[in-house]
Amino acid sequence: MLQQIIETERLEIRPFELADLPIIHHILEQTFGSGDKMDDPAALQERRSWLEWSILNQKWLPQLHQPPYGDRAIVLKSTRTLIGSVGYVPLLDVYEQIPELSNGLSSGDFATTEFGLFWVIDPTHQRYGYATEAVRAMIANAFKELRLKRVIATTEYANTASQRVMQKVGMKITRNPLPEPTWLQIVGFIDNNQN
């Protein structure tokens, strides 16, 4: 389903390893946390649990003939440095209320599932196009290997960097026309035009 390693010009996208724990913990705490749990043993143990889950996803989901959901390491080929994470995520929300994602047959009140993308890059490696390169490779894999019809990504109004990545990889960007749910603000989507 998903190649063990996906290579781009500058990157290697591979399954996580337990040895990645200190670096990915640092990256995720910087980008999504407040930064105050960098050296917190409880936070590190919680992150280890998440990392073990990510590793097991890459092993077991393909064996169960399920989509290869979960995060993967983004590594610079030139230095072998772990600089971020990218992965496929199951998304469950009221996407039918967004006109561009609606099939027009049902109410926008029901939750539907979508195949999503997640990415994060270490702040010291941002603005070099690494996220765009990794996301582009994951979309190509989703369309060619998984034969998906569509891939989406979500973000907040204020996250213009993620919105730029969405645009660069060819996603159409739309806004949730309704105020609820408050977390569903921006959706980027790209359809598979391969036959």
XYZ file of N, CA and C in Angstrom:
585
model
N 0.809 -1.213 0.000
C 0.000 0.000 0.000
C 0.848 1.272 0.000
N 1.743 1.409 0.942
C 2.621 2.577 1.000
C 4.043 2.059 0.988
N 4.834 2.615 0.083
C 6.231 2.206 0.046
C 6.850 2.450 1.419
N 7.742 1.574 1.820
C 8.420 1.770 3.097
C 9.121 3.115 3.134
N 9.796 3.465 2.050
C 10.496 4.742 1.980
C 10.107 5.430 0.679
N 9.727 6.692 0.800
C 9.435 7.520 -0.362
C 10.565 8.536 -0.459
N 11.172 8.629 -1.620
C 12.258 9.579 -1.804
C 11.852 10.676 -2.765
N 12.272 11.889 -2.431
C 12.133 13.025 -3.319
C 13.545 13.519 -3.608
N 13.653 14.632 -4.262
C 14.984 15.160 -4.582
C 15.825 15.373 -3.325
N 15.222 15.953 -2.287
C 15.991 16.291 -1.086
C 15.609 15.511 0.148
N 14.505 14.766 0.089
C 13.955 14.162 1.302
C 13.799 12.655 1.199
N 13.803 12.051 2.371
C 13.423 10.657 2.541
C 12.258 10.657 3.523
N 11.170 10.041 3.126
C 9.998 9.927 3.992
C 9.922 8.455 4.382
N 10.120 8.193 5.665
C 10.248 6.810 6.123
C 9.432 6.593 7.392
N 9.190 5.328 7.738
C 8.536 5.066 9.023
C 9.401 5.587 10.172
N 8.743 6.002 11.233
C 9.471 6.434 12.424
C 10.164 5.247 13.073
N 11.204 5.548 13.849
C 11.924 4.574 14.667
C 11.923 5.110 16.089
N 12.054 4.232 17.074
C 12.076 4.684 18.469
C 13.204 5.677 18.741
N 14.302 5.553 18.020
C 15.428 6.473 18.201
C 15.071 7.909 17.807
N 13.981 8.096 17.081
C 13.544 9.435 16.662
C 12.857 10.210 17.785
N 12.572 9.551 18.893
C 11.761 10.150 19.955
C 12.237 11.525 20.408
N 13.488 11.722 20.805
C 13.861 13.048 21.319
C 13.676 14.168 20.296
N 13.989 13.879 19.048
C 13.912 14.919 18.017
C 12.462 15.243 17.678
N 11.633 14.217 17.434
C 10.243 14.504 17.065
C 9.485 15.107 18.239
N 9.833 14.717 19.457
C 9.208 15.347 20.629
C 9.527 16.843 20.642
N 10.769 17.169 20.395
C 11.196 18.575 20.367
C 10.450 19.346 19.265
N 10.365 18.759 18.081
C 9.688 19.423 16.960
C 8.215 19.656 17.273
N 7.520 18.632 17.751
C 6.089 18.757 18.011
C 5.804 19.677 19.195
N 6.657 19.656 20.194
C 6.463 20.548 21.347
C 6.672 22.001 20.940
N 7.625 22.250 20.040
C 7.862 23.622 19.555
C 6.707 24.137 18.707
N 6.171 23.272 17.861
C 5.176 23.740 16.892
C 3.739 23.686 17.400
N 3.419 22.697 18.231
C 2.042 22.567 18.700
C 1.891 22.765 20.198
N 2.973 22.685 20.922
C 2.920 22.874 22.366
C 3.335 24.278 22.742
N 3.466 24.493 24.015
C 3.887 25.806 24.504
C 5.397 25.875 24.685
N 6.083 24.738 24.507
C 7.523 24.699 24.665
C 7.976 24.425 26.082
N 7.032 24.389 27.019
C 7.411 24.204 28.420
C 7.530 22.732 28.821
N 7.271 21.809 27.877
C 7.341 20.385 28.214
C 8.474 19.672 27.481
N 9.449 20.445 27.012
C 10.580 19.855 26.292
C 11.302 18.814 27.144
N 11.493 19.122 28.422
C 12.249 18.238 29.319
C 11.367 17.541 30.348
N 10.062 17.557 30.138
C 9.114 16.939 31.064
C 9.063 15.428 30.804
N 9.487 14.606 31.792
C 9.493 13.152 31.584
C 8.115 12.576 31.254
N 7.058 13.103 31.857
C 5.709 12.601 31.579
C 5.307 12.911 30.139
N 5.629 14.110 29.671
C 5.314 14.492 28.294
C 6.106 13.635 27.299
N 7.365 13.370 27.626
C 8.194 12.534 26.763
C 7.643 11.104 26.718
N 7.175 10.598 27.832
C 6.599 9.250 27.866
C 5.301 9.197 27.051
N 4.505 10.241 27.146
C 3.279 10.301 26.345
C 3.613 10.332 24.858
N 4.618 11.116 24.502
C 5.049 11.189 23.096
C 5.589 9.830 22.643
N 6.271 9.119 23.525
C 6.785 7.791 23.182
C 5.621 6.856 22.841
N 4.550 6.930 23.607
C 3.374 6.108 23.335
C 2.832 6.416 21.940
N 2.740 7.707 21.602
C 2.282 8.117 20.274
C 3.231 7.587 19.190
N 4.541 7.675 19.433
C 5.523 7.225 18.457
C 5.411 5.713 18.239
N 5.246 4.960 19.308
C 5.067 3.510 19.187
C 3.817 3.191 18.368
N 2.750 3.950 18.609
C 1.510 3.781 17.840
C 1.767 4.056 16.358
N 2.520 5.131 16.057
C 2.838 5.462 14.665
C 3.633 4.351 13.999
N 4.583 3.798 14.728
C 5.397 2.702 14.195
C 4.531 1.470 13.932
N 3.654 1.147 14.873
C 2.786 -0.016 14.710
C 1.787 0.169 13.566
N 1.317 1.406 13.363
C 0.419 1.669 12.231
C 1.067 1.257 10.921
N 2.336 1.622 10.747
C 3.026 1.331 9.493
C 3.195 -0.176 9.279
N 3.218 -0.935 10.367
C 3.349 -2.385 10.267
C 1.999 -3.067 10.045
N 1.020 -2.730 10.892
C -0.207 -3.514 10.923
C -1.293 -3.062 9.968
N -1.444 -1.781 9.735
C -2.530 -1.354 8.848
C -2.415 -1.960 7.449
N -1.237 -1.955 6.822
C -1.145 -2.617 5.508
C -1.463 -4.113 5.563
N -1.072 -4.775 6.648
C -1.366 -6.205 6.765
C -2.863 -6.462 6.900
N -3.595 -5.475 7.401
C -5.047 -5.582 7.530
C -5.764 -5.033 6.303
N -4.988 -4.693 5.273
C -5.527 -4.125 4.029
C -6.285 -2.828 4.287
N -5.744 -2.042 5.204
C -6.310 -0.741 5.558
C -5.372 0.368 5.082
N -5.891 1.567 4.949
C -5.033 2.678 4.531
C -3.872 2.864 5.515
N -2.731 3.252 5.015
C -1.546 3.405 5.869
C -1.569 4.710 6.658
N -2.588 4.851 7.500
C -2.700 6.049 8.320
C -1.529 6.135 9.303
N -1.185 7.341 9.646
C -0.150 7.561 10.642
C 0.973 8.431 10.120
N 1.771 8.891 11.057
C 2.856 9.804 10.745
C 4.110 9.064 10.313
N 4.892 9.733 9.494
C 6.167 9.228 9.004
C 7.208 10.325 9.165
N 8.441 9.917 9.282
C 9.544 10.861 9.485
C 9.947 11.507 8.161
N 10.221 12.795 8.212
C 10.799 13.510 7.071
C 12.269 13.730 7.403
N 13.148 13.185 6.565
C 14.584 13.230 6.812
C 15.273 13.887 5.630
N 16.188 14.818 5.915
C 17.009 15.415 4.859
C 18.005 14.372 4.369
N 18.025 14.122 3.074
C 18.939 13.120 2.530
C 20.402 13.546 2.690
N 20.672 14.823 2.555
C 22.057 15.300 2.567
C 22.737 15.160 3.920
N 21.976 15.294 5.006
C 22.573 15.268 6.349
C 22.018 14.165 7.238
N 20.970 13.444 6.761
C 20.293 12.408 7.550
C 19.600 13.002 8.783
N 19.238 14.283 8.727
C 18.604 14.983 9.839
C 17.089 14.834 9.768
N 16.482 14.432 10.878
C 15.028 14.378 10.992
C 14.522 15.804 11.156
N 13.677 16.253 10.212
C 13.224 17.651 10.243
C 11.716 17.805 10.402
N 10.986 16.692 10.437
C 9.541 16.842 10.574
C 8.794 15.544 10.427
N 7.497 15.690 10.237
C 6.597 14.550 10.133
C 5.543 14.846 9.074
N 5.153 13.815 8.361
C 4.083 13.910 7.380
C 3.325 12.592 7.432
N 2.029 12.655 7.218
C 1.289 11.404 7.250
C -0.136 11.543 6.776
N -0.735 10.385 6.602
C -2.143 10.296 6.240
C -2.960 10.186 7.516
N -4.067 10.897 7.557
C -4.923 10.887 8.737
C -6.379 10.706 8.324
N -7.137 9.926 9.110
C -8.568 9.861 8.857
C -9.218 11.116 9.420
N -10.017 11.776 8.627
C -10.691 12.999 9.066
C -12.195 12.755 9.124
N -12.774 13.074 10.253
C -14.215 12.913 10.460
C -14.777 14.252 10.887
N -15.655 14.803 10.074
C -16.256 16.093 10.407
C -17.445 16.344 9.501
N -18.023 17.524 9.583
C -19.208 17.890 8.805
C -18.791 18.523 7.478
N -18.032 17.792 6.685
C -17.498 18.320 5.432
C -18.576 18.618 4.398
N -19.745 17.988 4.526
C -20.838 18.248 3.579
C -21.345 19.685 3.666
N -21.064 20.387 4.757
C -21.521 21.780 4.847
C -20.627 22.718 4.034
N -19.536 22.210 3.546
C -18.654 22.991 2.674
C -19.084 22.692 1.239
N -19.615 23.689 0.532
C -20.209 23.435 -0.793
C -19.311 22.660 -1.751
N -18.027 22.961 -1.779
C -17.124 22.296 -2.725
C -16.902 20.809 -2.403
N -17.213 20.396 -1.184
C -17.042 18.991 -0.789
C -18.360 18.243 -0.698
N -19.454 18.934 -0.854
C -20.773 18.329 -0.716
C -21.150 17.558 -1.973
N -21.813 16.433 -1.772
C -22.326 15.698 -2.932
C -23.738 16.163 -3.280
N -24.283 17.071 -2.470
C -25.603 17.625 -2.735
C -26.761 16.703 -2.414
N -26.459 15.508 -1.936
C -27.520 14.537 -1.679
C -27.943 14.468 -0.225
N -27.100 14.987 0.666
C -27.439 14.864 2.082
C -27.227 16.198 2.789
N -27.756 16.246 3.977
C -27.653 17.449 4.801
C -26.232 17.611 5.307
N -25.812 18.841 5.488
C -24.500 19.135 6.046
C -24.418 18.873 7.534
N -25.473 18.343 8.122
C -25.490 18.064 9.556
C -24.778 16.766 9.917
N -24.576 15.893 8.928
C -23.955 14.607 9.211
C -22.444 14.677 9.043
N -21.734 13.929 9.876
C -20.285 13.814 9.735
C -19.966 12.816 8.624
N -18.937 13.120 7.865
C -18.445 12.209 6.835
C -16.937 12.063 7.019
N -16.397 11.023 6.436
C -14.953 10.805 6.545
C -14.263 11.252 5.263
N -13.059 11.724 5.438
C -12.209 12.116 4.321
C -10.803 11.585 4.587
N -10.041 11.435 3.540
C -8.646 11.000 3.639
C -7.800 12.261 3.693
N -7.134 12.462 4.814
C -6.428 13.713 5.025
C -4.925 13.582 5.098
N -4.290 14.737 5.035
C -2.843 14.852 5.166
C -2.512 15.735 6.359
N -1.444 15.373 7.041
C -0.909 16.158 8.146
C 0.571 16.364 7.872
N 1.094 17.542 8.247
C 2.528 17.763 8.138
C 2.978 18.783 9.165
N 4.229 18.655 9.551
C 4.860 19.618 10.447
C 6.363 19.589 10.154
N 6.959 20.766 10.142
C 8.397 20.907 9.901
C 9.007 21.667 11.069
N 10.174 21.218 11.500
C 10.925 21.909 12.550
C 11.065 23.384 12.161
N 10.759 24.304 13.074
C 10.846 25.729 12.745
C 12.189 26.153 12.150
N 13.289 25.504 12.543
C 14.595 25.890 11.978
C 14.752 25.448 10.525
N 13.855 24.589 10.039
C 13.932 24.117 8.652
C 12.739 24.585 7.816
N 11.945 25.491 8.355
C 10.814 26.020 7.593
C 11.297 27.051 6.568
N 10.453 27.280 5.582
C 10.692 28.243 4.513
C 11.755 27.795 3.489
N 11.976 26.499 3.405
C 12.881 25.944 2.403
C 12.141 25.045 1.411
N 10.820 24.966 1.539
C 10.019 24.152 0.633
C 9.955 22.681 0.989
N 10.437 22.316 2.169
C 10.427 20.899 2.555
C 9.009 20.365 2.744
N 8.142 21.152 3.361
C 6.758 20.695 3.555
C 6.092 20.469 2.206
N 6.263 21.404 1.296
C 5.672 21.275 -0.034
C 6.180 20.019 -0.732
N 7.474 19.776 -0.644
C 8.076 18.604 -1.287
C 7.531 17.306 -0.691
N 7.422 17.251 0.624
C 6.917 16.043 1.291
C 5.432 15.831 0.992
N 4.645 16.885 1.069
C 3.205 16.778 0.816
C 2.949 16.372 -0.628
N 3.684 16.956 -1.554
C 3.531 16.599 -2.966
C 3.797 15.100 -3.178
N 4.830 14.572 -2.528
C 5.160 13.147 -2.659
C 4.061 12.267 -2.065
N 3.509 12.696 -0.930
C 2.446 11.908 -0.296
C 1.161 11.932 -1.129
N 0.862 13.055 -1.747
C -0.315 13.126 -2.626
C -0.111 12.219 -3.832
N 1.074 12.266 -4.434
C 1.365 11.405 -5.592
C 1.204 9.939 -5.208
N 1.690 9.569 -4.046
C 1.550 8.187 -3.576
C 0.077 7.838 -3.345
N -0.664 8.757 -2.749
C -2.088 8.504 -2.487
C -2.857 8.282 -3.780
N -2.521 9.036 -4.811
C -3.239 8.903 -6.073
C -2.771 7.696 -6.880
N -1.470 7.475 -6.933
C -0.945 6.397 -7.767
C -1.072 5.030 -7.100
N -0.613 4.921 -5.866
C -0.576 3.623 -5.193
C -1.907 3.260 -4.513
N -2.517 4.233 -3.839
C -3.765 3.953 -3.120
C -4.998 4.173 -3.998
N -4.806 4.853 -5.132
C -5.865 5.143 -6.087
C -7.027 5.908 -5.456
N -6.690 6.869 -4.603
C -7.717 7.665 -3.937
C -8.341 8.673 -4.893
N -9.586 8.972 -4.639
C -10.320 9.954 -5.445
C -9.953 11.383 -5.048
N -9.716 11.592 -3.720
C -9.474 12.948 -3.233
C -8.655 12.878 -1.951
N -7.866 13.917 -1.740
C -7.105 14.094 -0.502
C -7.389 15.505 -0.013
N -7.563 15.660 1.315
C -7.806 16.991 1.855
C -6.838 17.283 3.002
N -6.776 18.542 3.355
C -6.022 18.988 4.530
C -6.807 20.137 5.147
N -6.701 20.286 6.448
C -7.407 21.370 7.133
C -6.416 22.194 7.939
N -6.789 23.452 8.159
C -5.974 24.327 8.998
C -6.839 25.483 9.481
N -6.221 26.354 10.249
C -6.918 27.515 10.789
C -6.737 28.717 9.848
N -7.603 29.716 10.018
C -7.493 30.939 9.220
C -6.109 31.563 9.346
N -5.556 31.563 10.550
C -4.281 32.245 10.810
C -3.068 31.490 10.272
N -3.206 30.216 9.942
C -2.056 29.429 9.505
C -1.831 29.603 8.000
N -1.307 30.754 7.655
C -1.092 31.062 6.236
C 0.027 30.214 5.631
N 0.974 29.766 6.441
C 2.053 28.914 5.920
C 1.479 27.597 5.387
N 0.588 26.966 6.150
C -0.033 25.729 5.672
C -0.913 25.986 4.454
N -1.578 27.112 4.425
C -2.399 27.448 3.265
C -1.530 27.618 2.019
N -0.337 28.189 2.174
C 0.584 28.332 1.034
C 1.048 26.957 0.539
N 1.322 26.036 1.475
C 1.697 24.680 1.068
C 0.558 24.065 0.265
N -0.665 24.215 0.758
C -1.822 23.673 0.043
C -1.875 24.216 -1.388
N -1.698 25.520 -1.540
C -1.724 26.133 -2.867
C -0.602 25.618 -3.759
N 0.595 25.510 -3.208
C 1.756 25.070 -3.998
C 1.615 23.650 -4.519
N 0.917 22.784 -3.775
C 0.746 21.399 -4.237
C -0.489 21.236 -5.108
N -1.186 22.324 -5.380
C -2.328 22.288 -6.289
C -3.680 22.105 -5.643
N -3.746 22.223 -4.325
C -5.036 22.094 -3.655
C -5.884 23.345 -3.893
N -7.178 23.124 -4.016
C -8.128 24.229 -4.011
C -8.416 24.524 -2.543
N -8.475 25.789 -2.202
C -8.687 26.165 -0.805
C -10.066 26.779 -0.656
N -10.763 26.320 0.364
C -12.092 26.845 0.639
C -12.233 27.112 2.133
N -13.175 27.956 2.450
C -13.460 28.292 3.847
C -14.791 27.686 4.243
N -14.877 27.294 5.493
C -16.141 26.819 6.025
C -17.097 28.023 6.045
N -18.231 27.940 5.351
C -19.145 29.087 5.326
C -19.917 29.285 6.631
N -19.862 28.308 7.515
C -20.601 28.392 8.773
C -19.652 28.622 9.941
N -20.111 29.231 11.010
C -19.233 29.492 12.153
C -18.921 28.251 12.993
N -19.683 27.193 12.834
C -19.473 25.962 13.598
C -19.163 24.820 12.648
N -18.369 23.886 13.050
C -17.552 23.885 14.255
C -16.402 24.888 14.127
N -16.018 25.438 15.232
C -15.016 26.510 15.224
C -13.655 26.036 14.729
N -13.342 24.745 14.866
C -12.034 24.249 14.443
C -11.971 23.965 12.943
N -13.122 23.859 12.279
C -13.148 23.577 10.841
C -13.210 24.903 10.099
N -12.046 25.451 9.776
C -11.987 26.788 9.196
C -11.578 26.772 7.722
N -10.402 26.255 7.432
C -9.886 26.212 6.065
C -9.719 24.755 5.655
N -10.165 24.432 4.447
C -9.987 23.095 3.895
C -9.353 23.225 2.526
N -8.257 22.507 2.338
C -7.638 22.393 1.014
C -7.962 21.007 0.488
N -8.262 20.891 -0.800
C -8.563 19.586 -1.372
C -8.016 19.497 -2.781
N -7.673 18.279 -3.143
C -7.173 18.023 -4.494
C -7.781 16.712 -4.967
N -8.301 16.722 -6.183
C -8.916 15.529 -6.757
C -7.913 14.800 -7.626
N -8.070 13.496 -7.694
C -7.229 12.653 -8.529
C -7.760 12.722 -9.948
N -7.002 13.317 -10.833
C -7.429 13.428 -12.222
C -6.821 12.357 -13.102
N -6.165 11.364 -12.489
C -5.584 10.260 -13.260
C -6.674 9.245 -13.556
N -6.636 8.708 -14.730
C -7.625 7.671 -15.095
C -6.976 6.332 -15.190
